[in-house]
XYZ file of C-alpha atoms in Angstrom:
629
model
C 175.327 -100.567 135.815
C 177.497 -98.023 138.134
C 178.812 -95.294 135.922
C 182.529 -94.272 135.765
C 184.263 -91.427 135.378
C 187.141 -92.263 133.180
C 189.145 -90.610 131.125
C 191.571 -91.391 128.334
C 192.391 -95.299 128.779
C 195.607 -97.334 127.802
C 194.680 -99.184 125.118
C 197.553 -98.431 121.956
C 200.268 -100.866 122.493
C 203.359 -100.985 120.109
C 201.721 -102.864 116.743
C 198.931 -100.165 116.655
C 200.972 -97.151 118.022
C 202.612 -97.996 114.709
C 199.898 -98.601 112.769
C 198.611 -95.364 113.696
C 201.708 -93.414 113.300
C 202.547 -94.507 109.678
C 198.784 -94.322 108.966
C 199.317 -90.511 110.155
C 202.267 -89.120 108.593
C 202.269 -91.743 105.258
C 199.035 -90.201 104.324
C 200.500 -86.344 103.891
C 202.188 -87.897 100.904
C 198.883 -87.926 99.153
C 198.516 -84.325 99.725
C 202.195 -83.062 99.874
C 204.206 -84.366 97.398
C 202.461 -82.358 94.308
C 203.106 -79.394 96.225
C 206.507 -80.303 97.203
C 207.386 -81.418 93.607
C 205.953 -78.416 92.060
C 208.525 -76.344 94.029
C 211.638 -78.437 94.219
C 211.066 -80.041 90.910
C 214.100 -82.696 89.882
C 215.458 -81.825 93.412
C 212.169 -83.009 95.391
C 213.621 -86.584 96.245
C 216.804 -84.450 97.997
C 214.778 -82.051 99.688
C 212.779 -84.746 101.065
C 215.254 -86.840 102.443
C 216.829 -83.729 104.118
C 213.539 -82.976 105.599
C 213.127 -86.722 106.874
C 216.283 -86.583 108.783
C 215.593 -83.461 110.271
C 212.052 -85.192 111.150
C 213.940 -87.908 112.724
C 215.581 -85.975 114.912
C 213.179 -83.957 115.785
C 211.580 -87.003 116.877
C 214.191 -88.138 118.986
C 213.405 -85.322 121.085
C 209.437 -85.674 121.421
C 210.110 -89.052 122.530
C 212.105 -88.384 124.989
C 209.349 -85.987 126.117
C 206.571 -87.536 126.289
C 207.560 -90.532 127.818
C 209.120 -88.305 130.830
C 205.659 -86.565 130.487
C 202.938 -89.118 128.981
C 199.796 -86.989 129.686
C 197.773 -85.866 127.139
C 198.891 -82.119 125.135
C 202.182 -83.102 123.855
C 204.166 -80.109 123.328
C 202.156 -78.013 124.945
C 202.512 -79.693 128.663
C 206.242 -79.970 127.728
C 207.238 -76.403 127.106
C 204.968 -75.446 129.859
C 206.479 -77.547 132.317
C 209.400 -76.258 131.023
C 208.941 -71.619 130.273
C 205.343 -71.628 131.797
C 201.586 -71.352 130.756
C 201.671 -68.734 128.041
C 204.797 -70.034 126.091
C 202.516 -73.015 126.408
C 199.867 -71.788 124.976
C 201.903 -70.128 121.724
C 203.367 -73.972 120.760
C 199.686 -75.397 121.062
C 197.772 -72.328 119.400
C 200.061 -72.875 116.490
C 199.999 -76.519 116.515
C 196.241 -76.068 116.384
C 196.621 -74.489 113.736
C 198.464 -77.711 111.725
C 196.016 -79.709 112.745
C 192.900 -77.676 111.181
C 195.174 -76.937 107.714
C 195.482 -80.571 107.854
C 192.115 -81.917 108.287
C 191.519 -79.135 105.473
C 193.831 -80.046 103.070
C 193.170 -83.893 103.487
C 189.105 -83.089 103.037
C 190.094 -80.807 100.011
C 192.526 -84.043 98.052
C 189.416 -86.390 99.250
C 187.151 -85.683 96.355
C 190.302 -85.545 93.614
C 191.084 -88.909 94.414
C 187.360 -90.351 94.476
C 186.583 -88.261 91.061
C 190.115 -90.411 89.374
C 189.139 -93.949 91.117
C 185.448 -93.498 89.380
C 186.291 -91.122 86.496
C 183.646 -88.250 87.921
C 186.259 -85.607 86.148
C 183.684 -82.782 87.907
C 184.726 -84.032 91.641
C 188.292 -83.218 90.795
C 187.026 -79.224 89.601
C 186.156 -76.534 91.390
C 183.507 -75.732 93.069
C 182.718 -79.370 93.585
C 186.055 -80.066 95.315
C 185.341 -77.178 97.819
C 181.307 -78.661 98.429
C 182.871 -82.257 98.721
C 185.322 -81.398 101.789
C 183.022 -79.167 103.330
C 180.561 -82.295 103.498
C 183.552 -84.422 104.820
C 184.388 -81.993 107.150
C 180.880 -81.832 108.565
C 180.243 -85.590 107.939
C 183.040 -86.466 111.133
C 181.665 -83.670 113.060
C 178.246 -85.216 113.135
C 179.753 -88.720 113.739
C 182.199 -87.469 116.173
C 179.200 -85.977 117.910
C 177.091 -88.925 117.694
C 179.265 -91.778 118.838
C 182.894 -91.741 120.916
C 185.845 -93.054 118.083
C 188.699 -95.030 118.674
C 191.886 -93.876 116.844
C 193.030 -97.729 117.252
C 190.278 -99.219 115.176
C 190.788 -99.727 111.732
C 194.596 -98.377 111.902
C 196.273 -100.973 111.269
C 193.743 -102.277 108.151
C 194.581 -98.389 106.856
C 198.291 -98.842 107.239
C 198.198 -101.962 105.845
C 196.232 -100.684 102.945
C 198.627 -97.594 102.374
C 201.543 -99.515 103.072
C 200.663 -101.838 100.249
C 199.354 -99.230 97.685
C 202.192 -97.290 98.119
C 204.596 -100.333 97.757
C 202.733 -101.578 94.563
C 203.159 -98.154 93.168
C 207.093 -98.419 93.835
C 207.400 -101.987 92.410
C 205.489 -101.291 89.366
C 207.121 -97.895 89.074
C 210.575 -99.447 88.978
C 209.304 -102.346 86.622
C 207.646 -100.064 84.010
C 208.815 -96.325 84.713
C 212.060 -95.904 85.746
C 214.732 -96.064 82.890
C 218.299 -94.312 83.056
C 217.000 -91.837 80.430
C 213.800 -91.184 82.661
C 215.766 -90.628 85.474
C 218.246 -88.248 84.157
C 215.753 -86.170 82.652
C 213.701 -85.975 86.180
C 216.357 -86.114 88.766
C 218.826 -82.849 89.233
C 218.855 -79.527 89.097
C 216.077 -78.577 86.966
C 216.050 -76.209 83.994
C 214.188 -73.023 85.592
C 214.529 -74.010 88.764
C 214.871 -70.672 91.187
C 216.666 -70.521 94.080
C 214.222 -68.950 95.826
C 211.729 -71.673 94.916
C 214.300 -74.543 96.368
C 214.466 -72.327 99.322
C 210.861 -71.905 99.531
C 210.755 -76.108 99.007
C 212.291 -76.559 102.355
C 209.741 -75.932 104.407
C 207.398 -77.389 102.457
C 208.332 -80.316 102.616
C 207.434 -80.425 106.174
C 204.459 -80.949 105.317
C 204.833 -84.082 104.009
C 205.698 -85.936 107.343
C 202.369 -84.760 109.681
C 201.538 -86.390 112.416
C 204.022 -86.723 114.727
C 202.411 -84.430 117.189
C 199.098 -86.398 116.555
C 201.385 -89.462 117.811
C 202.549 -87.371 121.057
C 199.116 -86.506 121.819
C 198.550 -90.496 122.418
C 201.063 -90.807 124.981
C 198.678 -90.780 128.004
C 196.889 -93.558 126.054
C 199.723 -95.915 125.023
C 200.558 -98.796 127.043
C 204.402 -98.658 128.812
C 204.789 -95.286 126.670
C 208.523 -95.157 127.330
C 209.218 -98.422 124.882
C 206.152 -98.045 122.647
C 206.420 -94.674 122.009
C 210.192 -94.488 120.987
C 210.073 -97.830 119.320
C 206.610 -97.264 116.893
C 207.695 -93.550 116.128
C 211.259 -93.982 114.921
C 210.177 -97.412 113.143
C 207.380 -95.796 110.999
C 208.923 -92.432 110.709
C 212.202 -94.591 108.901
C 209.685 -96.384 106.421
C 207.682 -93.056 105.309
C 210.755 -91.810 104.664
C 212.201 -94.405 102.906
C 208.723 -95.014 100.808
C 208.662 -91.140 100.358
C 211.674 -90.713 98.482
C 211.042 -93.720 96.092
C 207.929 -92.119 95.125
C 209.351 -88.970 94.712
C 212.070 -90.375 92.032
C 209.216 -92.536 90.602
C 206.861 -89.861 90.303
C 209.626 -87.794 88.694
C 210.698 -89.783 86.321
C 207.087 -90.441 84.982
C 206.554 -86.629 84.685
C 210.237 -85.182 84.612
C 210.272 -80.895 84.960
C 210.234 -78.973 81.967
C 210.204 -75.284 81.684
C 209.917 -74.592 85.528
C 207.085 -76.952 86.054
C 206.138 -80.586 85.959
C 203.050 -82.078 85.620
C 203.050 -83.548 89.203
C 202.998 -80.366 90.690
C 200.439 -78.958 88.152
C 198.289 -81.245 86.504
C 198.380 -83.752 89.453
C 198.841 -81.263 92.501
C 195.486 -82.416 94.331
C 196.084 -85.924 93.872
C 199.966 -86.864 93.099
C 199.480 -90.612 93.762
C 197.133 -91.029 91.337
C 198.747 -89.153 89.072
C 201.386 -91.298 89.389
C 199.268 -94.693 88.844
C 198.218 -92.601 85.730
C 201.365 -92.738 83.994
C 201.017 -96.372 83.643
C 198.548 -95.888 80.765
C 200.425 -96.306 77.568
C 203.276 -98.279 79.260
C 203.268 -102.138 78.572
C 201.795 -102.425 81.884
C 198.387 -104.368 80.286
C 195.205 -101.596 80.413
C 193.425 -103.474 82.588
C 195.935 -103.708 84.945
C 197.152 -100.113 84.752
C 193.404 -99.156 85.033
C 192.877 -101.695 88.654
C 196.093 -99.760 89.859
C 194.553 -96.632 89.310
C 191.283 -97.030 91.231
C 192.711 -99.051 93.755
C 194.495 -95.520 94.046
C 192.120 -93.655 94.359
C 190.058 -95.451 96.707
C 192.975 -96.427 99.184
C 193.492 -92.424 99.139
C 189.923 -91.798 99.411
C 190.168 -93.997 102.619
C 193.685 -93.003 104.176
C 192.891 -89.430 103.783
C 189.327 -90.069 105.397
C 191.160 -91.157 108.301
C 194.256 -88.738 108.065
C 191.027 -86.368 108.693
C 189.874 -87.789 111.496
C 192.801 -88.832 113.344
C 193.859 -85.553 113.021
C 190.292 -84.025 114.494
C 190.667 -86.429 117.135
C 193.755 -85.352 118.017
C 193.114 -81.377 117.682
C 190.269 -82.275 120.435
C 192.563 -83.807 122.486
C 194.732 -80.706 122.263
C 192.116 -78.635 123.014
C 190.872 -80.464 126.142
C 194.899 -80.059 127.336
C 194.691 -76.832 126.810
C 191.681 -76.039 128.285
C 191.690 -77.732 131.151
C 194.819 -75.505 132.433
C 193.251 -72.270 131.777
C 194.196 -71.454 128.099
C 191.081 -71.440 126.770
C 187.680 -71.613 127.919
C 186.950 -74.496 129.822
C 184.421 -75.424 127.945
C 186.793 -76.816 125.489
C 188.584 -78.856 128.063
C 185.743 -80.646 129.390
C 185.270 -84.886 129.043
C 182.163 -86.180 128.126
C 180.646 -89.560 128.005
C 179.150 -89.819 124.808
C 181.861 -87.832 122.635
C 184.829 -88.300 125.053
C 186.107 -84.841 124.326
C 184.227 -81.649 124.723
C 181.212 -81.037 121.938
C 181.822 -77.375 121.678
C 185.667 -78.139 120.729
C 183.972 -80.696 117.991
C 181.781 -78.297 116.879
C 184.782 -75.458 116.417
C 187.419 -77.383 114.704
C 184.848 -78.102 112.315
C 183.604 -74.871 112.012
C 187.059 -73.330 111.666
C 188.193 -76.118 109.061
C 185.168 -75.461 106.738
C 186.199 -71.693 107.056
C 189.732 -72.451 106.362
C 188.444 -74.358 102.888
C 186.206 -72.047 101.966
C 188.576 -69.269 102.719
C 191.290 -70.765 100.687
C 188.719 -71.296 97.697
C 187.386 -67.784 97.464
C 190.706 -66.096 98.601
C 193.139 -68.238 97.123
C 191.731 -69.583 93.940
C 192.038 -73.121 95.445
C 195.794 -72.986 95.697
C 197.121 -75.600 98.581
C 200.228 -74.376 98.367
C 199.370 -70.991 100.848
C 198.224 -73.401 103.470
C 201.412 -75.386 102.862
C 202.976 -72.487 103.929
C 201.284 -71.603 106.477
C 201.468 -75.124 108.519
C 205.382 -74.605 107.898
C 204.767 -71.731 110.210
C 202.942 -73.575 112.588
C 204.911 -76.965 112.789
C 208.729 -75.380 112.674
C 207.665 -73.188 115.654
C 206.078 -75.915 117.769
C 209.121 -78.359 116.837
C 211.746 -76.009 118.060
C 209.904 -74.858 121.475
C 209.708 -78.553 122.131
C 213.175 -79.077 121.513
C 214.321 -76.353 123.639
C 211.945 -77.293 126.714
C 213.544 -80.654 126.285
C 216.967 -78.923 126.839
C 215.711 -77.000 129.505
C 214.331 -79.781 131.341
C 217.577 -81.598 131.322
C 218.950 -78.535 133.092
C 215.852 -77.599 135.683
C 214.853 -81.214 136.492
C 217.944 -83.868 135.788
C 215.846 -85.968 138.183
C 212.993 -86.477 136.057
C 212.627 -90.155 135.281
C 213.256 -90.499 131.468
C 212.153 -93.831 130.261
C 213.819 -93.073 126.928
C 216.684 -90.469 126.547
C 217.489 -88.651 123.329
C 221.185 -89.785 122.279
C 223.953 -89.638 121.823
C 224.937 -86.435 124.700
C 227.128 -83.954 125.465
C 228.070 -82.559 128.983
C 227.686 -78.723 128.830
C 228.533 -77.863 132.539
C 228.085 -80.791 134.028
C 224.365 -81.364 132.758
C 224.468 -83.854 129.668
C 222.508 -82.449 127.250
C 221.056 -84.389 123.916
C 222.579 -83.671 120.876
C 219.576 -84.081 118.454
C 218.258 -81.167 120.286
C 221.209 -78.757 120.644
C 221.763 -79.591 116.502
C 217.553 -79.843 115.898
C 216.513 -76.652 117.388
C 218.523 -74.039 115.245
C 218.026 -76.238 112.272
C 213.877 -75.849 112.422
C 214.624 -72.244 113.690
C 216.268 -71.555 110.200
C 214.103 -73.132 108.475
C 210.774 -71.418 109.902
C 213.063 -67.952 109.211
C 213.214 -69.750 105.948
C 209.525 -69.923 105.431
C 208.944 -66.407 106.829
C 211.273 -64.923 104.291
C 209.679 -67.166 101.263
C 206.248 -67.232 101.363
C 203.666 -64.440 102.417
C 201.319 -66.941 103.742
C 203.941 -67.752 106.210
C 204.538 -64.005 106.402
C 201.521 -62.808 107.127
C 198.987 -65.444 108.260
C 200.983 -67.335 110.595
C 201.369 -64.060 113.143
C 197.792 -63.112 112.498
C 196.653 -66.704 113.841
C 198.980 -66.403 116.387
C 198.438 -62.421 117.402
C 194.493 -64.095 117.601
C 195.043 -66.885 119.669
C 197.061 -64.268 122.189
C 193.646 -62.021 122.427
C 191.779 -65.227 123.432
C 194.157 -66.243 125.867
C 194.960 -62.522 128.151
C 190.540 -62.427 127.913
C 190.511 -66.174 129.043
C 193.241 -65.167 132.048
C 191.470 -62.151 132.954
C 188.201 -63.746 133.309
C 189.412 -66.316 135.477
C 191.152 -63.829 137.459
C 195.237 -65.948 136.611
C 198.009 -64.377 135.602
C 199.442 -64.698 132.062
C 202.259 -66.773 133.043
C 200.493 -68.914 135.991
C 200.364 -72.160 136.207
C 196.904 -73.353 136.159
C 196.868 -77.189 137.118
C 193.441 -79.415 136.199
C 190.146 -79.066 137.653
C 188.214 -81.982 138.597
C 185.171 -82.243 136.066
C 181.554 -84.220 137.285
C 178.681 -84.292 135.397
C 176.562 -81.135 135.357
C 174.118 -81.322 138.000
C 174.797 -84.632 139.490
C 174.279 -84.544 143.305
C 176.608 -86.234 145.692
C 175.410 -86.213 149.202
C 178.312 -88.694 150.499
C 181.359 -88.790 149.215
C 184.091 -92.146 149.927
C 188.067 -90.851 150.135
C 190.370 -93.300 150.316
C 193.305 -92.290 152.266
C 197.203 -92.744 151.637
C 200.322 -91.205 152.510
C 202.303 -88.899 150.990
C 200.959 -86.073 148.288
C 198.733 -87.923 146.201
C 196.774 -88.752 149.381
C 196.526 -85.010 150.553
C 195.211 -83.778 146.723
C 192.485 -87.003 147.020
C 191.225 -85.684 150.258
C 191.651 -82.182 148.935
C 190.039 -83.055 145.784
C 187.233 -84.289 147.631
C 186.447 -81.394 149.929
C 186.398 -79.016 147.367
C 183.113 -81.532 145.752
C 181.875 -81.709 148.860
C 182.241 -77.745 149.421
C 180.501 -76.671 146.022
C 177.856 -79.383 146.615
C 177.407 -79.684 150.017
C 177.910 -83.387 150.658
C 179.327 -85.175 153.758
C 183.093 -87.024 153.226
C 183.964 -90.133 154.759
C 187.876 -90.499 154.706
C 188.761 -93.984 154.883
C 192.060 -95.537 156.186
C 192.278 -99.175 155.267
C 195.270 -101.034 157.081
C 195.975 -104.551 154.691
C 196.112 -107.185 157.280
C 198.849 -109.720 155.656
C 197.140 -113.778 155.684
C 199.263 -115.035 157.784
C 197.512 -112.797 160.497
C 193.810 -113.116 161.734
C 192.136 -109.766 160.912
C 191.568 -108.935 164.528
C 195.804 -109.306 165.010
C 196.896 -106.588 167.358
C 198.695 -103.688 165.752
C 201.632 -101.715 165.959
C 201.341 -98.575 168.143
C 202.950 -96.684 164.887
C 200.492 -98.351 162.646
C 197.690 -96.952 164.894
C 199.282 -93.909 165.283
C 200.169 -93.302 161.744
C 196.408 -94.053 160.766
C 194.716 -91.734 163.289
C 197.180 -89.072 162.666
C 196.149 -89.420 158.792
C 192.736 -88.848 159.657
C 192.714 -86.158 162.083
C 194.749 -84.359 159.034
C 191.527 -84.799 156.831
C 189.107 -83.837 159.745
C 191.166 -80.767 160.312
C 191.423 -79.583 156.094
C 187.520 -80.256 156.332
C 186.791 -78.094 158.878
C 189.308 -75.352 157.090
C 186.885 -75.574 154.428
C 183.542 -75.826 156.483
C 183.448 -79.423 155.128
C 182.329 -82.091 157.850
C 184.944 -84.851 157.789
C 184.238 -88.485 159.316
C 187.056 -91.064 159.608
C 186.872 -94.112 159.776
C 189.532 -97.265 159.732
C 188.918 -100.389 158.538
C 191.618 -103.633 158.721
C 191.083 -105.771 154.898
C 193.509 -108.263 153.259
C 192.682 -106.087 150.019
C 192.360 -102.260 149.908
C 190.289 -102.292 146.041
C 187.998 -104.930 148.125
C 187.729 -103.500 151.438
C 187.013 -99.621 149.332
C 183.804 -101.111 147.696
C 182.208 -103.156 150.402
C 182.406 -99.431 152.387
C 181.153 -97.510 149.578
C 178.064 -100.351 149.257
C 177.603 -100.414 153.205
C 177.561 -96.230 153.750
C 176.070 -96.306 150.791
C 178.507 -94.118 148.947
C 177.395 -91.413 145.667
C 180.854 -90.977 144.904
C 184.813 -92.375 145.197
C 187.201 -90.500 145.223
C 190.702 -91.900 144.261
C 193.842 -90.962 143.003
C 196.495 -92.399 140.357
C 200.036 -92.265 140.330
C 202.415 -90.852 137.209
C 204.196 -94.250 138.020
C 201.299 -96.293 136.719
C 200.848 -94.302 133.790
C 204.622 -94.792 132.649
C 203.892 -98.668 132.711
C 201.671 -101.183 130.659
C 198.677 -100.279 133.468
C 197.045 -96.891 133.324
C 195.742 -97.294 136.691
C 197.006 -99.366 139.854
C 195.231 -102.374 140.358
C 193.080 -101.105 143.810
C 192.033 -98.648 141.209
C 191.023 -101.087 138.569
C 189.205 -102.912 141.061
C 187.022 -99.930 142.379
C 186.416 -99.025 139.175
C 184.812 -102.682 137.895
C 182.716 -103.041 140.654
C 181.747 -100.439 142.988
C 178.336 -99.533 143.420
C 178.258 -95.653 142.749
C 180.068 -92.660 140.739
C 184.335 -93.329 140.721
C 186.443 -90.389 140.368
C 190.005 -90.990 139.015
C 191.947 -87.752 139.651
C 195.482 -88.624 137.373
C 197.341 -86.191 138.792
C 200.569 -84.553 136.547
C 203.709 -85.099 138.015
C 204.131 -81.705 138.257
C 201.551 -81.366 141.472
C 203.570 -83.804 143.032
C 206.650 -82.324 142.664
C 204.920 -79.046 144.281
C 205.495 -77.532 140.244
């Protein structure tokens, strides 16, 4: 069977875009809300609220983005398009950073809730914690590396399964925890409670709704991005919210604050929810039910933070391969293989680098989550406002950049109407990053040492390549290492897709020294015989297309034939010339168009790629090389 070279397909509609965004950011409330509570105490329900809203609107403006720019990267191809490549590069090193605290953190809770659902007490102690996420953390590398994953398979079982434990947890918490007395002793200012610590709490708390940028980095594989998108983020964002907060006053009212602490911020900070199913013991909830609640628990945290894990390696990869395929990092990282999808060296690292970051954090840090909480405040706040001010920016550089969904409500600020969520989102996460600067020295400190790294690697990954720190490095075409093409099929069209296929070819053809047919294929409507006469500007327009190929060939020392063919079907007419010249390799391009609607790829493209006879290259180019960006 022919081989293709694909890349990331459209297969996420809207049920599992959703499933896989509440999957994503409802599991940091296994991880976040003991951290959270042990900050903001009685005040944790308020602080998370405040910190949903300001999600939400934040969100508002990443939709809005990546629908206008569905490729894969999420911020980091927005603020690009908008500054250039190295303010780029700062919102994806520090989103990178995110992701590997949160594959961390979610490996490190793993064991805690396994050792509750099957009362192993030594899981949930040190050092067996820290040797039970390393092996999680190097258990998806090796599977990663062994077989491609889906991030739609099994998300919406997971959701399902969180989205029920979590309700059960709120039902029975209401039923047999909640009492006025309970919840004026755990609601409210707190006895002990420092300002600083409810400032510090703010930030935080951003770490209980991850994900979102997980969700962005989908958008080149979501089908008609510009409803899905919008529609799955804003609906499952609104219910993690709303579930958050009810757990929040549940699990503060079964261990209200006392002296500057509770319990669900001590004894429960590695695994909150089961702390929470804990308190049922001793209620008249009957034992045997209070004990089913508490495995079930465990094990649906066991599971949703097993996948929190890997969606969240998947979608560092993915970030990875963005950035390295424009020239941030080494290329290396960038490149798509068949087996693993992504690159195995970027597998290998975020591994590598999570297991460090645990580790670290266990010999450095006396197993204290809270540091790393801190730092992916850091992280997160800056990423969220340089996407919100590239969205602003892009309103103002390119008003004619088709928006399939539009932050609202706006205002006109010189005649450009602007989005309000992001004029009144961007200084909000400003101040709060200041916020977690000021509060916290792993904020302080780490966050610009990460950072002040990831700026070394990226001037010696410019230099080497000979590109300036602020150039825009588009895509390079990526073939299997030493596969030989000696002739190469180009499709030809008008217009600037057709002169990068062509372009795209040569440069193949140049490195490997193959021959390029360019083929013109004029559809012959069936109401005509094939051999109709044609219009002299049909003609015309077809030789003149040709003799443009011939001429960039011999530009490039490149030998060029043409040839024109008359077909009632171009996909059709494309393979039975590949099979007849007997063809190593297509060439074709794809349209941003098609990748804003329910098709990744037109249908000529969809038919080449089923059934022609040899090697199919799909260059989708960013609307940026169109627009000559």
């Amino acid at each position: 069977m022919a081989r293709k070279l694909r890349g990331f397909e459209r297969v996420l509609d809207a049920p599992r875009l959703f499933a896989v965004a509440y999957g994503e950011i409802a599991s940091s409330l296994y991880f976040a809300l003991g951290i959270v509570a042990g900050q903001a105490l009685g005040l944790t329900p308020a602080v998370l609220l405040a910190t949903g809203a300001l999600f939400l609107v934040v969100a508002l403006s990443y939709a809005e983005a990546v629908s206008a720019l569905p490729e894969t990267g999420g911020t980091v191809n927005v603020v690009r398009r908008a500054s250039n490549d190295l303010a780029g590069f700062v919102a994806g090193w520090a989103l990178l950073l995110d992701y590997l605290i949160v594959i961390s953190l979610s490996a490190l809770f793993l064991p805690h809730y396994l050792g509750g659902a099957l009362g192993i007490e030594g899981l949930r102690e040190s050092p067996w914690d820290v040797i039970g996420a390393v092996l999680v953390v190097a258990g998806l590398a090796v599977a990663r590396l062994v077989k491609r994953t889906k991030l739609h398979t099994g998300a919406v079982a997971i959701a399902g399964l969180d989205l029920g434990v979590q309700l059960l947890l709120v039902v029975l918490g209401l039923a047999f925890l909640v009492t006025p007395d309970a919840l004026d002793a755990g609601l409210g200012v707190s006895e002990g409670l420092a300002p600083s610590e409810l400032a510090f709490a703010l930030p935080l708390a951003m770490l209980a709704y991850t994900g979102l940028e997980t969700v962005a980095n989908l958008a080149e594989e979501t089908r008609e991005p510009g409803r899905a998108l919008p529609r799955s983020l804003f609906s499952a964002i609104g219910l993690v919210v709303l579930v958050t907060a009810l757990i929040a006053v549940i699990g503060l009212t079964a261990y209200p604050p006392a002296s500057g602490t509770t319990a669900l911020g001590d004894q429960w900070l590695e695994a909150p929810l089961l702390g929470i199913a804990a308190a049922f013991d001793g209620t008249s909830l009957p034992g045997v039910l209070a004990d089913a609640v508490r495995v079930a628990v465990g094990l649906s945290g066991v599971l949703v933070l097993l996948a929190a894990a890997t969606t969240s390696v998947s979608g560092c990869t993915r970030l990875l391969h963005s950035m390295g395929e424009h020239g941030m990092l080494p290329r290396e990282l960038g490149r798509l293989e068949r087996r693993t999808l992504v690159s195995a060296e970027a597998i290998v690292a975020i591994s590598l680098v999570a297991i460090a970051i645990i580790v670290g954090n266990a010999v450095l840090a006396e197993d204290d989550p809270v540091g790393l909480a801190s730092v992916y405040s850091f992280g997160v706040l800056l990423a969220f406002t340089a996407a919100q001010l590239a969205v602003l920016v892009l309103r103002v550089r390119e008003p004619e950049l088709p928006r399939p969904f539009r932050a609202r409500p706006e205002v006109r600020v010189r005649g450009v109407p602007l989005p309000l969520p992001a004029l009144i989102g961007a200084p909000l996460t400003f101040a709060v990053w200041v916020l977690a600067m000021v509060t916290h020295p792993g904020a302080r400190y780490a966050g610009p040492a990460w950072l002040a790294v990831g700026l070394a690697v990226f001037l010696v990954v410019r230099r080497r390549g000979g590109r300036g720190l602020l150039e825009e490095v588009e895509p390079v075409e990526q073939l299997p290492p030493g596969a030989e093409f000696h002739h190469i099929l180009v499709p030809m069209k008008l217009g600037d897709i057709g002169e990068e296929m062509v372009a795209t070819a040569i440069a193949i053809a140049s490195e490997r020294g193959s021959s390029v047919e360019a083929l013109y294929v004029i559809p012959v409507p069936r109401e005509l015989p094939l051999n109709a006469p044609l219009t002299a500007e049909v003609e015309e327009r077809a030789q003149a297309t040709l003799e443009e190929a011939r001429l960039l060939g011999d530009d490039h020392g490149v030998v060029v034939a043409g040839r024109m063919v008359r077909a009632r079907s171009i996909g059709p007419a494309i393979v039975d010339e590949a099979r007849n010249r007997d063809a190593d390799l297509i060439v074709l391009g794809s349209s941003p168009r098609w990748r804003r609607e329910a098709r990744f790829f037109s249908p000529t493209v969809d038919h080449v790629l089923r059934y022609a006879p040899c090697e199919v290259l799909v260059v989708a180019f960013p609307q940026s090389t169109l627009d000559g960006g």
